[in-house]
Coordinates of C-alpha atoms in Angstrom, one line a residue:
Q151 CA 35.0 35.0 5.3
D152 CA 35.9 31.3 5.5
L153 CA 38.0 32.0 8.7
M154 CA 35.0 33.8 10.3
W155 CA 32.6 30.9 9.6
R156 CA 35.2 28.4 10.8
N157 CA 35.5 30.4 14.0
H158 CA 31.7 30.4 14.4
L159 CA 31.7 26.6 14.0
M160 CA 34.5 26.1 16.6
V161 CA 32.7 28.3 19.1
A162 CA 29.4 26.5 18.5
V163 CA 31.0 23.1 19.0
R164 CA 32.6 24.2 22.3
A165 CA 29.3 25.9 23.5
L166 CA 27.2 22.8 22.7
S167 CA 29.8 20.4 24.2
A168 CA 29.7 22.4 27.4
R169 CA 26.0 21.6 27.8
K170 CA 26.0 18.0 26.7
G171 CA 22.9 16.9 28.6
R172 CA 20.7 19.7 27.3
S173 CA 22.1 19.4 23.8
L174 CA 21.4 15.7 23.6
L175 CA 17.8 16.2 24.8
T176 CA 17.2 18.8 22.1
V177 CA 19.0 16.7 19.5
S178 CA 16.7 13.7 20.4
S179 CA 13.6 15.6 19.5
I180 CA 14.9 16.5 16.1
T181 CA 16.2 12.9 15.7
L182 CA 12.8 11.5 16.5
G183 CA 11.0 13.8 14.1
V184 CA 13.4 13.0 11.2
L185 CA 13.3 9.3 12.1
A186 CA 9.5 9.2 12.0
I187 CA 9.4 10.9 8.6
V188 CA 11.9 8.5 7.0
L189 CA 10.5 5.4 8.6
M190 CA 6.8 6.1 8.0
T191 CA 7.3 7.3 4.5
S192 CA 9.5 4.4 3.6
L193 CA 7.0 1.9 5.0
A194 CA 4.1 3.6 3.2
G195 CA 6.1 3.6 0.0
S196 CA 7.0 -0.1 0.4
G197 CA 3.3 -0.8 0.9
L198 CA 2.3 1.0 -2.2
A199 CA 5.1 -0.7 -4.2
T200 CA 4.0 -4.1 -2.9
I201 CA 0.3 -3.5 -3.8
M202 CA 1.3 -2.2 -7.3
K203 CA 3.5 -5.2 -7.9
G204 CA 0.6 -7.5 -7.1
L205 CA -1.7 -5.5 -9.4
E206 CA 0.9 -5.5 -12.2
E207 CA 1.4 -9.3 -11.8
L208 CA -2.4 -9.7 -12.0
G209 CA -2.7 -7.3 -15.0
A210 CA -5.5 -5.5 -13.1
A211 CA -5.3 -2.4 -15.3
S212 CA -6.7 -4.5 -18.2
M213 CA -9.5 -6.1 -16.2
V214 CA -13.2 -5.3 -16.4
L215 CA -15.6 -7.1 -14.0
V216 CA -19.2 -7.6 -15.1
A217 CA -21.2 -8.2 -11.9
P218 CA -24.9 -8.7 -11.1
K219 CA -26.8 -6.0 -9.3
V220 CA -30.4 -5.1 -8.3
P221 CA -32.1 -3.7 -11.4
E222 CA -33.3 -0.1 -11.3
R223 CA -35.4 -0.3 -14.5
A224 CA -38.1 -2.8 -15.4
K225 CA -38.2 -4.3 -11.9
D226 CA -41.4 -6.0 -12.8
K227 CA -39.5 -8.1 -15.3
A228 CA -36.9 -9.2 -12.9
F229 CA -38.8 -12.3 -11.7
T230 CA -38.9 -13.6 -15.3
R231 CA -35.2 -14.0 -15.4
E232 CA -32.9 -16.0 -13.1
P233 CA -30.4 -13.4 -11.6
G234 CA -26.7 -13.5 -12.3
F235 CA -24.8 -15.1 -15.1
S236 CA -24.6 -18.5 -16.7
P237 CA -22.0 -20.1 -19.0
E238 CA -24.4 -19.3 -21.9
D239 CA -24.5 -15.6 -20.8
R240 CA -20.7 -15.6 -20.8
D241 CA -20.4 -17.1 -24.3
A242 CA -23.1 -14.7 -25.7
M243 CA -21.4 -11.5 -24.3
T244 CA -17.8 -12.5 -25.1
D245 CA -17.8 -14.2 -28.4
R246 CA -15.5 -12.4 -30.9
V247 CA -15.4 -9.1 -28.9
P248 CA -12.7 -6.8 -30.4
H249 CA -9.6 -6.4 -28.2
L250 CA -10.8 -9.0 -25.7
A251 CA -7.9 -11.3 -24.7
V252 CA -9.6 -13.7 -22.3
A253 CA -12.8 -13.9 -20.3
A254 CA -13.8 -16.1 -17.4
L255 CA -16.9 -16.9 -15.3
A256 CA -16.4 -17.3 -11.6
A257 CA -18.5 -17.2 -8.5
P258 CA -16.7 -16.7 -5.1
L259 CA -19.0 -18.4 -2.6
G260 CA -17.1 -17.5 0.6
K261 CA -15.7 -19.6 3.5
R262 CA -16.8 -23.2 3.7
D263 CA -16.0 -26.1 6.0
V264 CA -13.8 -28.5 4.0
T265 CA -13.0 -32.1 5.0
G266 CA -10.3 -34.2 3.4
D267 CA -10.6 -37.9 2.8
N268 CA -8.4 -38.5 5.9
G269 CA -11.0 -36.9 8.1
I270 CA -9.1 -33.6 8.7
S271 CA -11.3 -30.5 8.5
T272 CA -10.6 -26.8 8.0
R273 CA -12.2 -23.8 6.4
S274 CA -11.4 -22.4 3.0
D275 CA -12.8 -20.3 0.2
L276 CA -15.0 -22.0 -2.4
V277 CA -14.9 -20.7 -6.0
A278 CA -17.0 -22.0 -8.8
A279 CA -15.2 -21.2 -12.0
D280 CA -14.5 -22.2 -15.6
A281 CA -11.2 -23.2 -17.1
A282 CA -10.3 -19.6 -18.0
F283 CA -10.3 -18.6 -14.3
F284 CA -6.6 -19.4 -13.9
A285 CA -5.5 -17.5 -17.0
V286 CA -7.6 -14.4 -16.0
Y287 CA -6.0 -14.2 -12.6
R288 CA -2.6 -15.5 -13.7
M289 CA -2.6 -18.3 -11.2
R290 CA 0.2 -20.8 -11.5
V291 CA -0.1 -24.5 -10.8
A292 CA 2.7 -26.2 -8.7
A293 CA 1.5 -29.8 -9.1
G294 CA -1.1 -31.6 -11.3
R295 CA -3.2 -29.5 -13.7
Q296 CA -5.7 -26.7 -14.0
L297 CA -9.4 -27.3 -14.7
F298 CA -10.2 -28.1 -18.3
A299 CA -13.1 -26.8 -20.3
S300 CA -14.3 -30.4 -20.6
D301 CA -14.5 -30.6 -16.8
D302 CA -17.0 -27.8 -16.7
V303 CA -19.0 -29.1 -19.6
A304 CA -19.3 -32.5 -18.0
G305 CA -19.9 -31.2 -14.5
A306 CA -17.0 -33.3 -13.3
G307 CA -16.3 -33.7 -9.6
V308 CA -12.7 -32.4 -9.7
C309 CA -11.0 -29.4 -8.1
V310 CA -7.8 -27.4 -7.8
V311 CA -6.8 -26.3 -4.3
G312 CA -4.5 -23.6 -2.9
P313 CA -1.2 -24.5 -1.2
K314 CA -2.4 -23.5 2.3
L315 CA -5.5 -25.8 2.0
A316 CA -3.4 -28.7 0.7
Q317 CA -0.9 -28.3 3.5
A318 CA -3.7 -28.1 6.1
L319 CA -5.5 -31.3 4.9
W320 CA -2.6 -33.6 3.8
R321 CA 1.0 -34.1 4.8
E322 CA 1.7 -35.8 1.5
A323 CA 1.0 -34.7 -2.0
A324 CA -2.6 -33.5 -2.4
V325 CA -3.2 -34.5 -6.0
G326 CA -5.3 -37.7 -6.1
H327 CA -7.0 -37.1 -2.8
S328 CA -10.6 -36.1 -2.4
L329 CA -12.4 -33.5 -0.3
T330 CA -15.9 -32.7 0.7
T331 CA -17.6 -29.3 1.3
G332 CA -21.3 -29.4 2.1
A333 CA -23.0 -31.5 -0.6
L334 CA -20.0 -31.1 -3.0
R335 CA -17.3 -33.8 -3.3
C336 CA -14.3 -33.6 -5.6
R337 CA -11.0 -35.2 -6.5
V338 CA -8.0 -32.9 -6.3
V339 CA -6.4 -32.7 -9.8
G340 CA -4.1 -29.8 -9.1
V341 CA -2.4 -27.7 -6.4
L342 CA -1.7 -24.0 -7.0
D343 CA 1.6 -22.4 -6.6
K344 CA 1.9 -19.5 -4.1
N345 CA 0.0 -16.7 -5.7
D346 CA -0.1 -14.2 -2.8
R347 CA -0.8 -10.7 -4.0
F348 CA -0.9 -8.3 -1.0
G349 CA -3.7 -5.8 -1.0
T350 CA -5.8 -7.3 -3.8
N351 CA -9.0 -9.1 -3.0
F352 CA -11.5 -10.6 -5.4
G353 CA -13.6 -12.4 -2.9
F354 CA -11.2 -15.3 -2.1
E355 CA -7.8 -15.9 -0.5
W356 CA -5.1 -16.4 -3.2
D357 CA -3.5 -19.4 -1.4
D358 CA -6.4 -20.8 0.6
L359 CA -9.2 -21.8 -1.7
V360 CA -10.8 -24.7 -3.6
V361 CA -11.8 -24.1 -7.2
M362 CA -14.4 -26.4 -8.7
P363 CA -16.1 -26.4 -12.2
F364 CA -18.9 -23.9 -12.4
R365 CA -21.6 -26.3 -13.6
S366 CA -20.6 -28.9 -11.0
V367 CA -21.2 -26.3 -8.2
A368 CA -24.2 -24.7 -9.8
A369 CA -26.0 -28.1 -9.9
L370 CA -26.0 -28.3 -6.1
E371 CA -25.6 -24.6 -5.0
P372 CA -28.6 -22.6 -6.1
R373 CA -26.9 -19.2 -5.5
T374 CA -23.9 -19.9 -7.6
R375 CA -25.4 -18.1 -10.7
S376 CA -26.5 -15.1 -8.6
E377 CA -23.0 -14.7 -7.2
A378 CA -21.2 -15.2 -10.6
Q379 CA -19.1 -12.5 -12.2
V380 CA -17.7 -12.4 -15.7
I381 CA -14.1 -11.2 -15.7
L382 CA -12.9 -9.6 -19.0
V383 CA -9.3 -8.9 -19.8
S384 CA -8.5 -6.6 -22.7
D385 CA -5.3 -6.7 -24.7
D386 CA -4.4 -3.2 -23.4
P387 CA -5.9 -0.9 -20.8
S388 CA -6.6 1.7 -23.5
H389 CA -9.1 -0.8 -25.0
N390 CA -11.2 -1.4 -21.9
D391 CA -13.8 1.1 -23.1
I392 CA -14.3 -0.7 -26.4
V393 CA -14.7 -4.0 -24.7
K394 CA -17.2 -2.5 -22.2
R395 CA -19.3 -0.9 -25.0
V396 CA -19.5 -4.1 -27.0
V397 CA -20.4 -6.3 -24.1
N398 CA -22.9 -3.8 -22.8
Q399 CA -24.7 -3.7 -26.2
R400 CA -24.9 -7.5 -26.2
L401 CA -26.2 -7.7 -22.6
V402 CA -28.8 -5.1 -23.3
A403 CA -29.9 -6.9 -26.4
R404 CA -30.0 -10.2 -24.5
R405 CA -31.8 -8.8 -21.3
G406 CA -34.0 -6.1 -22.8
D407 CA -34.8 -3.3 -20.4
L408 CA -33.6 -5.2 -17.4
D409 CA -30.4 -3.5 -16.2
D410 CA -29.4 -6.1 -13.6
F411 CA -25.7 -5.9 -14.3
T412 CA -22.9 -3.3 -13.8
F413 CA -19.3 -2.8 -14.9
Y414 CA -16.2 -2.3 -12.8
D415 CA -13.2 -1.0 -14.8
L416 CA -10.1 -1.7 -12.8
S417 CA -7.9 0.6 -14.9
G418 CA -9.7 3.5 -13.3
V419 CA -9.5 1.9 -9.9
V420 CA -5.7 1.5 -10.2
E421 CA -5.3 5.1 -11.1
K422 CA -7.5 6.3 -8.2
F423 CA -5.7 4.0 -5.8
E424 CA -2.3 5.4 -6.8
S425 CA -3.5 9.0 -6.2
T426 CA -5.2 8.1 -3.0
F427 CA -2.1 6.3 -1.7
A428 CA 0.1 9.2 -2.6
L429 CA -2.2 11.5 -0.6
M430 CA -2.1 9.2 2.3
Q431 CA 1.7 9.1 2.1
A432 CA 1.8 12.9 2.1
L433 CA -0.4 12.9 5.2
V434 CA 1.8 10.4 6.9
G435 CA 4.8 12.6 6.3
L436 CA 2.9 15.7 7.5
V437 CA 1.9 14.0 10.7
A438 CA 5.5 12.9 11.3
G439 CA 6.6 16.4 10.4
I440 CA 4.7 17.8 13.4
A441 CA 7.3 16.0 15.6
L442 CA 10.0 17.8 13.7
L443 CA 8.3 21.2 14.4
I444 CA 8.2 20.3 18.1
G445 CA 11.9 19.6 17.9
G446 CA 12.3 23.1 16.4
V447 CA 10.6 24.6 19.4
G448 CA 13.0 22.6 21.6
V449 CA 15.9 24.2 19.7
M450 CA 14.5 27.6 20.2
N451 CA 14.0 27.1 23.9
M452 CA 17.6 25.8 24.3
M453 CA 19.1 28.7 22.4
L454 CA 17.0 31.2 24.5
V455 CA 18.4 29.7 27.6
S456 CA 21.9 29.7 26.1
V457 CA 21.6 33.4 25.3
S458 CA 20.5 34.2 28.9
E459 CA 23.4 32.1 30.3
R460 CA 26.0 33.7 28.0
V461 CA 25.1 37.4 28.4
R462 CA 28.5 38.3 29.8
E463 CA 30.3 36.4 27.0
I464 CA 28.2 38.3 24.4
G465 CA 29.1 41.6 26.2
V466 CA 32.8 40.8 26.1
R467 CA 32.7 39.9 22.4
K468 CA 30.8 43.1 21.6
A469 CA 33.3 45.2 23.6
L470 CA 36.1 43.6 21.6
G471 CA 34.5 44.7 18.3
A472 CA 32.0 41.9 17.4
T473 CA 29.2 43.3 15.3
P474 CA 25.5 42.4 15.8
D475 CA 25.6 40.4 12.6
A476 CA 28.5 38.3 13.9
I477 CA 26.7 37.6 17.2
R478 CA 23.5 36.8 15.3
A479 CA 25.4 34.5 13.0
Q480 CA 27.1 32.7 15.9
F481 CA 23.8 31.6 17.5
V482 CA 22.2 30.7 14.2
V483 CA 25.2 28.5 13.4
E484 CA 24.8 26.8 16.8
A485 CA 21.1 26.2 16.2
V486 CA 21.8 24.8 12.7
L487 CA 24.6 22.6 14.0
L488 CA 22.4 21.3 16.7
S489 CA 19.5 20.5 14.3
G490 CA 21.8 19.2 11.6
F491 CA 23.4 16.7 14.0
G492 CA 20.0 15.5 15.1
A493 CA 18.8 15.3 11.5
G494 CA 21.8 13.3 10.5
L495 CA 21.3 10.9 13.3
G496 CA 17.6 10.7 12.5
V497 CA 18.3 9.9 8.8
V498 CA 20.7 7.1 9.7
S499 CA 18.3 5.7 12.4
G500 CA 15.3 6.0 10.0
V501 CA 17.1 4.2 7.2
T502 CA 18.3 1.5 9.5
L503 CA 14.9 0.9 11.1
S504 CA 13.2 0.9 7.6
L505 CA 15.6 -1.9 6.5
I506 CA 15.0 -3.9 9.6
A507 CA 11.2 -3.4 9.4
G508 CA 11.3 -4.5 5.8
V509 CA 13.1 -7.7 6.7
L510 CA 10.7 -8.5 9.5
V511 CA 7.6 -7.8 7.3
R512 CA 9.0 -10.1 4.6
L513 CA 9.2 -12.9 7.1
A514 CA 5.4 -12.8 7.4
L515 CA 4.7 -11.5 3.8
P516 CA 7.3 -12.7 1.3
S517 CA 5.8 -10.6 -1.5
W518 CA 6.7 -7.4 0.5
V519 CA 8.8 -4.9 -1.6
Q520 CA 11.5 -3.6 0.7
G521 CA 12.5 0.0 0.1
V522 CA 13.8 3.2 1.7
S523 CA 12.4 6.6 0.7
L524 CA 15.7 8.5 -0.1
P525 CA 13.7 11.6 -1.2
A526 CA 11.9 11.7 2.1
A527 CA 15.3 11.3 4.0
A528 CA 16.8 14.2 2.0
I529 CA 13.7 16.4 2.5
A530 CA 13.6 15.6 6.2
F531 CA 17.3 16.4 6.6
F532 CA 17.1 19.8 4.9
A533 CA 13.8 20.6 6.6
A534 CA 15.4 20.0 9.9
L535 CA 18.3 22.3 9.0
S536 CA 15.8 25.0 7.9
I537 CA 13.8 24.6 11.1
G538 CA 16.9 24.9 13.1
G539 CA 17.8 28.1 11.3
V540 CA 14.3 29.6 11.6
F541 CA 13.8 28.7 15.3
G542 CA 17.3 29.8 16.1
W543 CA 16.8 33.2 14.6
L544 CA 14.8 34.7 17.5
P545 CA 17.4 33.8 20.2
A546 CA 20.1 35.0 17.8
R547 CA 18.3 38.3 17.2
R548 CA 17.9 38.8 21.0
A549 CA 21.6 38.1 21.5
A550 CA 22.5 40.6 18.8
R551 CA 20.4 43.4 20.4
L552 CA 22.1 43.2 23.8
S553 CA 23.9 46.3 24.9
P554 CA 27.6 45.5 25.6
V555 CA 27.7 47.7 28.7
E556 CA 24.5 46.2 30.2
A557 CA 25.6 42.7 29.2
M558 CA 29.0 43.0 31.0
R559 CA 27.2 44.2 34.2
R560 CA 25.3 41.0 34.5

């Protein structure tokens, strides 16, 4: 049995080598299909890993956002209250809440023109926040200090800037300089470390922003309160519901029938994101797999042509005693060998390109998690072998059915 299969393999190698050009064209279609599956799945997996890394660093699964919204009930009472949240609202809803680790008040106010004390101008995100903002978002400071609670209480004219903004405005150390944005002016007391978290957006760029005390901004920016959010962080994602229920009760008691707030539990968002991304990854693999099926059609066409060109050879082998099963097995082996070679080349090329692409992406995005999807490579390889066998079956069946007398006449 081993000798028979070894003979089939040797004949297959000779037959495919005799038609190098046609074999290479057929192999290339299989190679491209496998390469596409490995490359696209690896990049999709790396993207998911990068986003999940950012979310884990942020502790997003334990976060609950309390944001203002247009009320649906008691709309006639809406004009009696100033929309949004104030520091007093934050204190009232978060004081001694079970399982609440930290809470912050922040208002992302969008892009603003920012001018340094040297006259250089640029655009950056303005965020009005309290001292807990940095703890909630786990933002590290590279130079100077964070905002203190006393800065917010006093409405101090101080700020902390992101590294990109500091680099854009000053060549030297930014701490001690001052900047102006609109009617606001502040002295830089701290520069953030790089906090880039790919795929996560809370209304500001992680490395290009200026953070000022909430009360300092609210005194000159009327819409600060209406844009404010209270960010709650529980001690464990399983306790998010408890935190939400307690805070909701306090807000209802404080605001009466006016439902001008809503909750965003990021633990559920993270779970939905994982499932959605997994579905997208599967769709990417499916689309790439179409190229593999096209390659299978190429294998079948080549084998059909090969059968028609080797009719006399088939007749001679049958006349010498070869059974239909042996003829059928010979052509199936050739098809599998052809697709297997293409699949192997596709796996090697896909892994290599995935690694190169990862290096290139990391040059622009240092937080990128480089990876290669080995399960996708294995699945693509064995799928290519199966496709070669399936699409080689029809030509093999045709060859096995040829009459030896009629075949030798051609």
